[in-house]
Amino acid sequence: MAMLLIALHLCTTFHLLVSLPITAKTPPPYTPTDYFLLNCGLSSNSTSPDGRHWEGDSNSKFSPHNIHTTSSTYEASRQDSSISEVPYMTALVVKEFIVNVLNSHHLNVTFIPFSSSYAFINGIEIVSMPNNLYLRDQDSDESAATFVNFQPLVCSVNTTALETMYRLNVGGQAIPGVEDTGMFRTWKNDEDYIYGRALGTTPHPLNVTIKYSRDTPVYTAPKLVYSTSRTMGAYPKINLNYKLTWIFQVDTGFIYLVRLHFCETQLEVTKVNQQVFRIFICNQTAEEAADVIQWSGGSGIPVYKDYLVWVPKKIQGKQDLWLALHPNKDLNPKPEFADAILNGVEIFKLNQSEGNLAGPNPELVVGPTSGFPEEETENKNQVNFPRLCSLLEP
Ligand SMILES: *[C@@H]1O[C@H](CO)[C@@H](O)[C@H](O)[C@H]1NC(C)=O
Ligand SMILES: *[C@@H]1O[C@H](CO)[C@@H](O)[C@H](O)[C@H]1NC(C)=O
Ligand SMILES: *[C@@H]1O[C@H](CO)[C@@H](O)[C@H](O)[C@H]1NC(C)=O
Ligand SMILES: *[C@@H]1O[C@H](CO)[C@@H](O)[C@H](O)[C@H]1NC(C)=O
Ligand SMILES: *[C@@H]1O[C@H](CO)[C@@H](O)[C@H](O)[C@H]1NC(C)=O
Ligand SMILES: *[C@@H]1O[C@H](CO)[C@@H](O)[C@H](O)[C@H]1NC(C)=O
């Protein structure tokens, strides 16, 4: 069994990439056993600005033998010589999926366009990853995901694919793929997702040592994710009157895996019950008393928590998924600080029971009275629950 991370690179125009020297660095914590980069539409190999080697797919052993008759290649005009990696980076759509290839040692990636439409692809990146990084058998250990707003159902992690929706270094800088822990995941800054102007503060303590653990191995997330964070601020009265909130647009009708990364690096927070907060996901209480020191075992030790939430098809298309933190001072003994902390967020869409991961694109225009047939036929009591898994393991 192998977990694979697949990134599909789509870009409205294709820009030839220039080569830059790679600076020597210590090897990343994780070394993929499989790692393929295919540059679609080219017969020659090339090197991207981040120093990675891309194989042209025209003559690749990974391409179908009939690639020359089933597809065409297009290249943007070369006259655009001023275009370097900048527009390429900004115009790029980096779609990422995580799938399990079980024992077949075979992964087929097929593009099937809708009729009178076409499919296109600029690059395909395939990276193996540690087996238990994201989805684990729910009964296998205590760090399994918490079900926030639907009934826990056992589902086969072996047949569930994930699509990465968001991966943020909260309170810190963007992290390019080459600076990830070896899986080439990219991490964005979180500021664009914060609700209102309530940005809180971003402590950057100097000289933090991140102590990875058995539960949070060094490949989980880069040091930069755990050494930067966002907290609510220095004024307890203000903190008690607002929620530190992020908003994410997601497709409706899917279950999402929300992974929150924590690491307490504030010098004053070192003991259990000093800083405790509530976590709300999809406006439901996901965690009543989050205590990072208690979870992790000490300061500078990273820890992550997984939550599964169901975003029903109440409205068509996209919906906002709210993530909010608020201090909990209702405990006895009362926690000393009225604050909350978050270091990183990852949000993944889980495939529906028949395997689908696609949301409507372009957005379906559906009248307000039109319902979704599959939900209309459902029993009223079940309408809030997804048919999570067709496979309920005995
Ligand atoms: C999932 O795959 C692993 C490895 O192949 C296997 O040991 C396990 O039994 C599978 N689980 C289920 C529920 O099929
Ligand atoms: C392109 O790269 C692949 C994989 O690294 C290699 O097998 C192939 O020989 C290269 N092709 C050319 C034309 O250099
Ligand atoms: C992938 O496609 C090849 C060629 O069509 C086929 O022989 C193979 O069985 C497929 N593998 C899987 C896992 O679907
Ligand atoms: C940084 O941490 C190291 C190891 O904990 C320590 O030896 C060093 O003195 C620290 N430097 C500063 C400037 O605090
Ligand atoms: C969550 O709460 C916010 C603020 O009260 C509200 O605007 C939003 O519509 C709620 N979302 C859902 C899915 O109920
Ligand atoms: C994802 O799809 C597969 C079928 O391809 C199914 O077995 C699995 O249960 C689905 N996962 C979820 C969470 O519905």
XYZ file of C-alpha atoms and ligand atoms in Angstrom:
478
model
C 0.000 0.000 0.000
C 1.301 3.467 -0.791
C -0.165 6.890 -0.313
C 0.424 9.198 -3.226
C 0.111 12.912 -3.462
C -0.812 14.028 -6.956
C -0.575 17.627 -8.021
C -2.098 18.628 -11.328
C -0.719 21.864 -12.688
C -3.093 23.820 -14.842
C -2.237 27.143 -16.299
C -4.046 29.104 -18.974
C -0.868 29.639 -20.928
C 2.290 27.659 -20.775
C 5.532 29.438 -20.033
C 8.895 27.970 -20.685
C 10.736 27.626 -17.422
C 14.237 28.821 -16.826
C 16.832 27.020 -14.841
C 18.316 28.382 -11.644
C 21.082 26.819 -9.595
C 19.943 24.876 -6.542
C 21.616 25.753 -3.286
C 22.915 22.846 -1.275
C 20.770 22.102 1.758
C 20.349 19.418 4.343
C 18.082 16.675 3.033
C 14.385 16.993 3.970
C 12.954 14.722 6.690
C 11.026 12.607 4.214
C 12.341 11.127 0.983
C 9.598 9.985 -1.388
C 10.018 6.469 -2.747
C 8.173 7.529 -5.884
C 8.608 10.944 -7.349
C 7.608 11.849 -10.902
C 7.306 15.247 -12.504
C 5.768 15.328 -15.952
C 5.778 18.476 -18.037
C 2.872 17.961 -20.403
C 3.164 18.798 -24.063
C 6.939 18.740 -24.275
C 9.329 16.145 -25.623
C 12.370 17.565 -23.844
C 13.121 17.654 -20.145
C 13.361 20.944 -18.267
C 14.134 22.393 -14.870
C 11.658 24.616 -13.027
C 12.755 27.816 -11.209
C 12.762 25.922 -7.912
C 15.414 23.585 -9.320
C 13.246 20.548 -9.924
C 13.670 18.303 -12.943
C 10.573 17.859 -15.123
C 10.354 15.140 -17.710
C 8.679 15.984 -21.018
C 5.671 13.681 -21.423
C 5.719 13.228 -25.202
C 8.129 10.321 -25.112
C 7.727 9.377 -21.486
C 7.180 5.809 -20.357
C 4.371 7.192 -18.196
C 2.363 8.484 -21.144
C -0.166 6.405 -23.063
C 1.307 4.947 -26.269
C -1.307 6.777 -28.338
C -0.682 10.203 -26.772
C 0.098 11.733 -30.173
C -3.296 10.851 -31.615
C -5.464 11.353 -28.533
C -4.115 14.742 -27.528
C -2.499 17.852 -28.971
C 0.113 20.124 -27.527
C -0.118 23.881 -27.418
C 2.578 26.292 -26.497
C 2.198 29.955 -25.648
C 4.037 32.183 -28.092
C 7.686 32.578 -27.214
C 7.581 36.315 -27.898
C 6.597 36.732 -24.284
C 10.227 36.532 -23.272
C 9.784 38.989 -20.401
C 7.564 36.507 -18.623
C 9.500 34.686 -15.973
C 8.283 32.588 -13.110
C 6.153 35.373 -11.628
C 3.096 35.265 -13.908
C 3.577 31.539 -14.190
C 3.331 31.255 -10.429
C 0.312 33.526 -10.140
C -1.587 32.084 -13.079
C -0.942 28.548 -11.882
C -3.724 26.437 -10.403
C -1.932 23.883 -8.077
C -4.848 21.005 -7.731
C -3.682 18.372 -5.303
C -5.132 14.948 -4.522
C -4.147 12.255 -2.087
C -4.939 8.699 -3.106
C -4.089 5.250 -1.908
C -2.757 2.876 -4.541
C -3.067 -0.284 -2.436
C -1.127 -3.171 -3.880
C -1.668 -2.592 -7.573
C 1.524 -0.510 -7.918
C -0.354 1.193 -10.676
C -1.972 4.586 -10.893
C -3.916 5.700 -13.935
C -4.637 9.395 -14.346
C -7.283 9.878 -17.023
C -8.813 13.124 -18.283
C -12.271 12.810 -19.791
C -13.693 16.073 -21.106
C -17.415 16.753 -21.128
C -18.901 16.489 -24.614
C -18.161 19.554 -26.757
C -15.461 20.508 -24.299
C -11.799 19.707 -23.921
C -9.456 18.737 -21.111
C -6.030 20.227 -20.634
C -3.107 19.751 -18.334
C 0.275 21.436 -18.016
C 2.047 19.314 -15.505
C 1.571 16.235 -13.355
C 3.475 15.737 -10.147
C 3.335 12.445 -8.273
C 4.913 12.077 -4.864
C 4.649 9.183 -2.458
C 3.978 10.015 1.158
C 3.957 8.320 4.561
C 1.019 5.921 4.876
C -0.600 7.317 7.965
C -0.051 11.014 7.434
C -3.635 12.087 6.767
C -6.293 9.387 6.914
C -5.953 6.565 9.348
C -8.214 3.745 10.354
C -10.479 5.522 12.799
C -10.314 2.827 15.440
C -6.587 2.359 15.156
C -5.470 4.984 17.635
C -6.609 7.713 19.943
C -5.382 10.525 17.720
C -8.117 9.667 15.206
C -10.258 12.491 13.902
C -13.136 14.006 15.894
C -16.540 14.014 14.181
C -17.876 17.528 14.622
C -21.388 17.641 13.205
C -22.367 14.199 12.035
C -22.552 10.682 13.352
C -19.311 8.800 13.469
C -19.295 6.171 10.804
C -16.500 3.803 10.100
C -15.164 4.353 6.655
C -12.532 2.623 4.639
C -9.515 4.883 4.557
C -8.096 2.619 1.876
C -10.634 3.678 -0.710
C -11.084 7.332 0.226
C -9.296 9.983 -1.799
C -8.671 13.513 -0.574
C -8.453 16.779 -2.432
C -6.372 19.455 -0.770
C -8.415 22.651 -0.479
C -6.260 24.810 1.801
C -2.863 24.501 3.432
C -1.858 27.513 5.492
C 1.092 28.517 7.614
C -0.898 30.526 10.151
C 0.808 33.752 11.216
C 3.841 32.994 9.089
C 5.216 33.328 5.606
C 4.315 31.248 2.572
C 6.435 28.094 2.261
C 7.267 26.860 -1.247
C 7.186 23.164 -2.083
C 10.948 22.765 -2.045
C 10.985 23.882 1.605
C 8.353 21.380 2.701
C 9.386 18.278 4.606
C 10.002 16.314 1.395
C 6.520 16.028 -0.117
C 6.645 19.366 -1.974
C 3.451 20.628 -0.366
C 3.057 24.395 -0.555
C 1.872 26.385 2.440
C 0.231 29.809 2.072
C -0.023 32.629 4.551
C -3.426 32.773 6.291
C -4.141 36.495 6.284
C -6.496 36.432 3.268
C -8.811 34.046 5.116
C -9.183 36.013 8.316
C -12.601 37.419 9.082
C -12.769 41.186 9.286
C -9.648 42.996 10.405
C -9.347 40.937 13.583
C -5.878 39.666 12.776
C -4.785 39.135 16.376
C -1.014 39.067 16.744
C 1.729 36.915 15.318
C 4.371 36.129 17.898
C 7.738 35.238 16.392
C 9.831 34.212 19.351
C 13.503 34.033 18.481
C 15.461 30.861 18.718
C 12.588 28.424 19.104
C 13.538 24.773 19.069
C 10.763 22.590 17.665
C 10.768 19.204 19.332
C 9.007 16.735 17.059
C 7.582 13.643 18.709
C 6.428 10.109 17.946
C 2.879 11.410 17.483
C 4.007 14.367 15.388
C 6.923 13.083 13.310
C 9.289 15.532 11.684
C 7.686 15.154 8.230
C 4.228 16.284 9.485
C 4.825 19.974 8.742
C 7.918 22.166 8.350
C 9.514 23.842 11.366
C 8.400 27.206 10.034
C 4.762 26.187 10.430
C 5.257 25.319 14.078
C 7.545 28.215 14.967
C 5.114 30.885 13.733
C 1.563 31.299 14.991
C -1.352 33.643 15.376
C -2.752 34.497 18.794
C -5.574 36.837 19.796
C -3.605 39.668 21.317
C -2.362 41.250 24.501
C -5.697 42.516 25.827
C -7.781 39.901 27.657
C -10.910 42.090 27.622
C -10.775 42.409 23.858
C -10.028 38.702 23.432
C -13.047 37.724 25.503
C -15.214 39.805 23.193
C -14.319 38.362 19.841
C -13.500 35.149 18.047
C -10.337 34.780 16.023
C -11.978 33.600 12.807
C -10.963 32.237 9.411
C -13.398 31.686 6.533
C -12.877 29.130 3.772
C -14.997 28.640 0.676
C -15.862 24.998 0.127
C -18.156 22.980 -2.126
C -21.336 21.776 -0.465
C -22.290 18.127 -0.211
C -18.919 16.878 1.004
C -17.183 15.841 4.184
C -14.039 17.791 4.989
C -11.036 16.841 7.035
C -9.799 19.892 8.931
C -6.332 19.480 10.413
C -5.220 22.106 12.933
C -1.544 22.400 13.822
C -0.466 23.746 17.189
C 2.803 24.449 18.928
C 3.077 26.653 21.984
C 6.065 28.935 21.602
C 5.006 31.873 23.760
C 7.475 32.104 26.630
C 4.786 32.719 29.250
C 2.665 29.692 28.361
C 4.372 26.567 29.668
C 1.888 24.824 31.960
C -1.344 22.888 31.616
C -4.518 24.961 32.153
C -2.718 28.298 31.646
C -4.321 28.982 28.254
C -7.449 27.116 27.244
C -9.759 27.919 24.351
C -12.779 26.691 22.417
C -12.593 25.701 18.759
C -15.612 26.117 16.511
C -15.748 24.556 13.065
C -18.797 25.095 10.848
C -20.271 27.048 13.767
C -20.278 23.939 15.964
C -18.124 23.390 19.011
C -15.369 21.074 17.846
C -13.330 21.419 21.004
C -14.540 22.727 24.358
C -11.197 23.022 26.107
C -8.201 23.096 23.795
C -5.028 23.167 25.867
C -1.974 22.969 23.628
C 0.463 22.293 26.469
C -1.686 19.437 27.703
C -2.058 17.978 24.204
C 1.593 18.267 23.253
C 3.286 17.722 26.596
C 5.217 20.970 26.688
C 6.344 24.115 25.036
C 7.967 23.834 21.614
C 6.376 20.405 21.019
C 4.113 20.338 17.953
C 0.747 18.601 17.930
C -2.093 18.406 15.428
C -5.782 17.607 15.721
C -8.107 16.328 13.005
C -11.799 17.139 12.678
C -14.305 15.745 10.212
C -17.135 18.080 9.270
C -20.060 17.638 6.953
C -21.026 20.585 4.747
C -24.568 19.791 3.580
C -26.046 20.815 0.264
C -28.408 23.332 1.850
C -27.397 25.821 -0.770
C -26.010 25.060 -4.193
C -22.397 25.596 -5.068
C -19.997 26.973 -2.523
C -20.433 27.786 1.127
C -18.278 29.389 3.796
C -16.680 27.080 6.316
C -15.978 29.046 9.498
C -13.127 28.207 11.830
C -13.086 30.218 15.054
C -11.175 30.280 18.334
C -12.299 31.861 21.601
C -10.739 31.802 25.090
C -12.391 29.532 27.640
C -12.224 31.036 31.131
C -15.140 28.976 32.447
C -12.985 26.232 33.855
C -12.159 25.526 37.459
C -9.409 26.417 38.201
C -9.740 29.373 35.867
C -7.057 29.495 33.150
C -4.593 32.340 33.620
C -4.614 33.762 30.091
C -7.542 34.704 27.871
C -5.993 33.828 24.550
C -5.889 31.190 21.808
C -3.260 30.012 19.351
C -3.090 28.382 15.935
C 0.005 27.525 13.874
C -1.311 25.864 10.742
C -4.450 24.643 8.967
C -5.005 22.049 6.286
C -8.439 21.383 4.803
C -9.177 18.386 2.600
C -12.314 17.360 0.767
C -13.216 13.663 1.076
C -14.685 11.885 -1.913
C -18.410 11.169 -1.835
C -19.547 7.588 -1.428
C -19.413 6.856 -5.186
C -15.938 8.318 -5.360
C -16.746 11.787 -6.698
C -14.613 14.749 -5.645
C -15.787 17.321 -8.151
C -17.833 20.338 -7.246
C -19.859 22.104 -9.914
C -17.673 24.110 -12.272
C -18.849 26.512 -13.512
C -21.292 27.116 -10.679
C -24.659 25.566 -11.363
C -27.409 28.136 -11.700
C -30.216 26.540 -9.756
C -33.408 28.285 -8.764
C -33.947 28.719 -5.034
C -36.792 26.225 -4.968
C -34.899 23.447 -6.727
C -33.710 20.859 -4.319
C -31.191 18.145 -4.732
C -32.951 14.920 -5.583
C -30.717 12.662 -3.547
C -31.449 14.672 -0.417
C -35.161 15.006 -1.070
C -35.611 11.293 -1.051
C -33.805 10.951 2.232
C -35.490 10.427 5.529
C -35.936 13.732 7.383
C -33.965 12.500 10.363
C -31.036 11.686 8.183
C -31.012 14.786 6.085
C -28.106 16.261 7.989
C -26.011 13.153 7.743
C -24.046 12.280 4.690
C -24.095 8.803 3.356
C -20.489 8.756 4.348
C -19.289 5.414 3.282
C -20.684 2.726 1.155
C -18.204 0.493 2.890
C -18.960 -0.022 6.526
C -16.302 -2.379 7.679
C -17.636 -5.032 10.030
C -6.220 -1.260 4.133
O -4.993 -1.592 3.530
C -4.069 -2.161 4.451
C -2.760 -2.364 3.719
O -2.958 -2.954 2.477
C -4.619 -3.461 4.999
O -3.747 -3.991 5.931
C -5.957 -3.178 5.682
O -6.543 -4.373 6.096
C -6.886 -2.470 4.725
N -8.079 -2.094 5.451
C -9.275 -2.360 5.018
C -10.385 -1.909 5.908
O -9.484 -2.899 3.952
C 14.312 12.961 -19.440
O 14.280 12.522 -18.084
C 13.978 11.140 -17.957
C 13.785 10.850 -16.475
O 14.735 11.496 -15.696
C 15.103 10.315 -18.594
O 14.781 8.945 -18.465
C 15.216 10.701 -20.064
O 16.313 10.030 -20.638
C 15.397 12.197 -20.217
N 15.283 12.528 -21.622
C 16.135 13.347 -22.240
C 15.867 13.602 -23.675
O 17.087 13.853 -21.654
C -4.385 1.364 -16.061
O -4.497 1.380 -17.465
C -3.805 0.297 -18.089
C -3.873 0.514 -19.597
O -5.166 0.887 -19.980
C -4.466 -1.004 -17.653
O -3.778 -2.094 -18.243
C -4.375 -1.116 -16.146
O -5.049 -2.250 -15.695
C -4.979 0.114 -15.478
N -4.681 0.041 -14.058
C -5.541 0.395 -13.127
C -5.055 0.291 -11.706
O -6.656 0.810 -13.373
C 19.442 29.515 21.229
O 19.195 28.198 21.704
C 20.365 27.446 21.908
C 19.953 26.011 22.251
O 18.829 25.988 23.079
C 21.211 28.101 22.992
O 22.391 27.364 23.185
C 21.542 29.528 22.558
O 22.241 30.190 23.592
C 20.281 30.301 22.231
N 20.608 31.601 21.674
C 20.002 32.725 22.051
C 20.433 33.982 21.364
O 19.159 32.741 22.940
C -21.859 30.604 10.768
O -21.967 31.780 11.548
C -21.794 32.987 10.818
C -21.768 34.132 11.776
O -22.786 34.046 12.697
C -22.888 33.098 9.757
O -22.722 34.269 9.005
C -22.821 31.893 8.845
O -23.857 31.920 7.910
C -22.894 30.611 9.653
N -22.662 29.487 8.771
C -23.446 28.425 8.733
C -23.076 27.360 7.769
O -24.429 28.334 9.420
C -14.770 7.302 -1.593
O -15.095 6.523 -2.710
C -14.890 5.122 -2.557
C -15.281 4.450 -3.854
O -14.457 4.907 -4.883
C -15.694 4.592 -1.401
O -15.382 3.237 -1.193
C -15.380 5.376 -0.152
O -16.194 4.950 0.909
C -15.615 6.861 -0.412
N -15.251 7.609 0.799
C -16.151 8.318 1.482
C -15.626 9.076 2.661
O -17.310 8.376 1.175
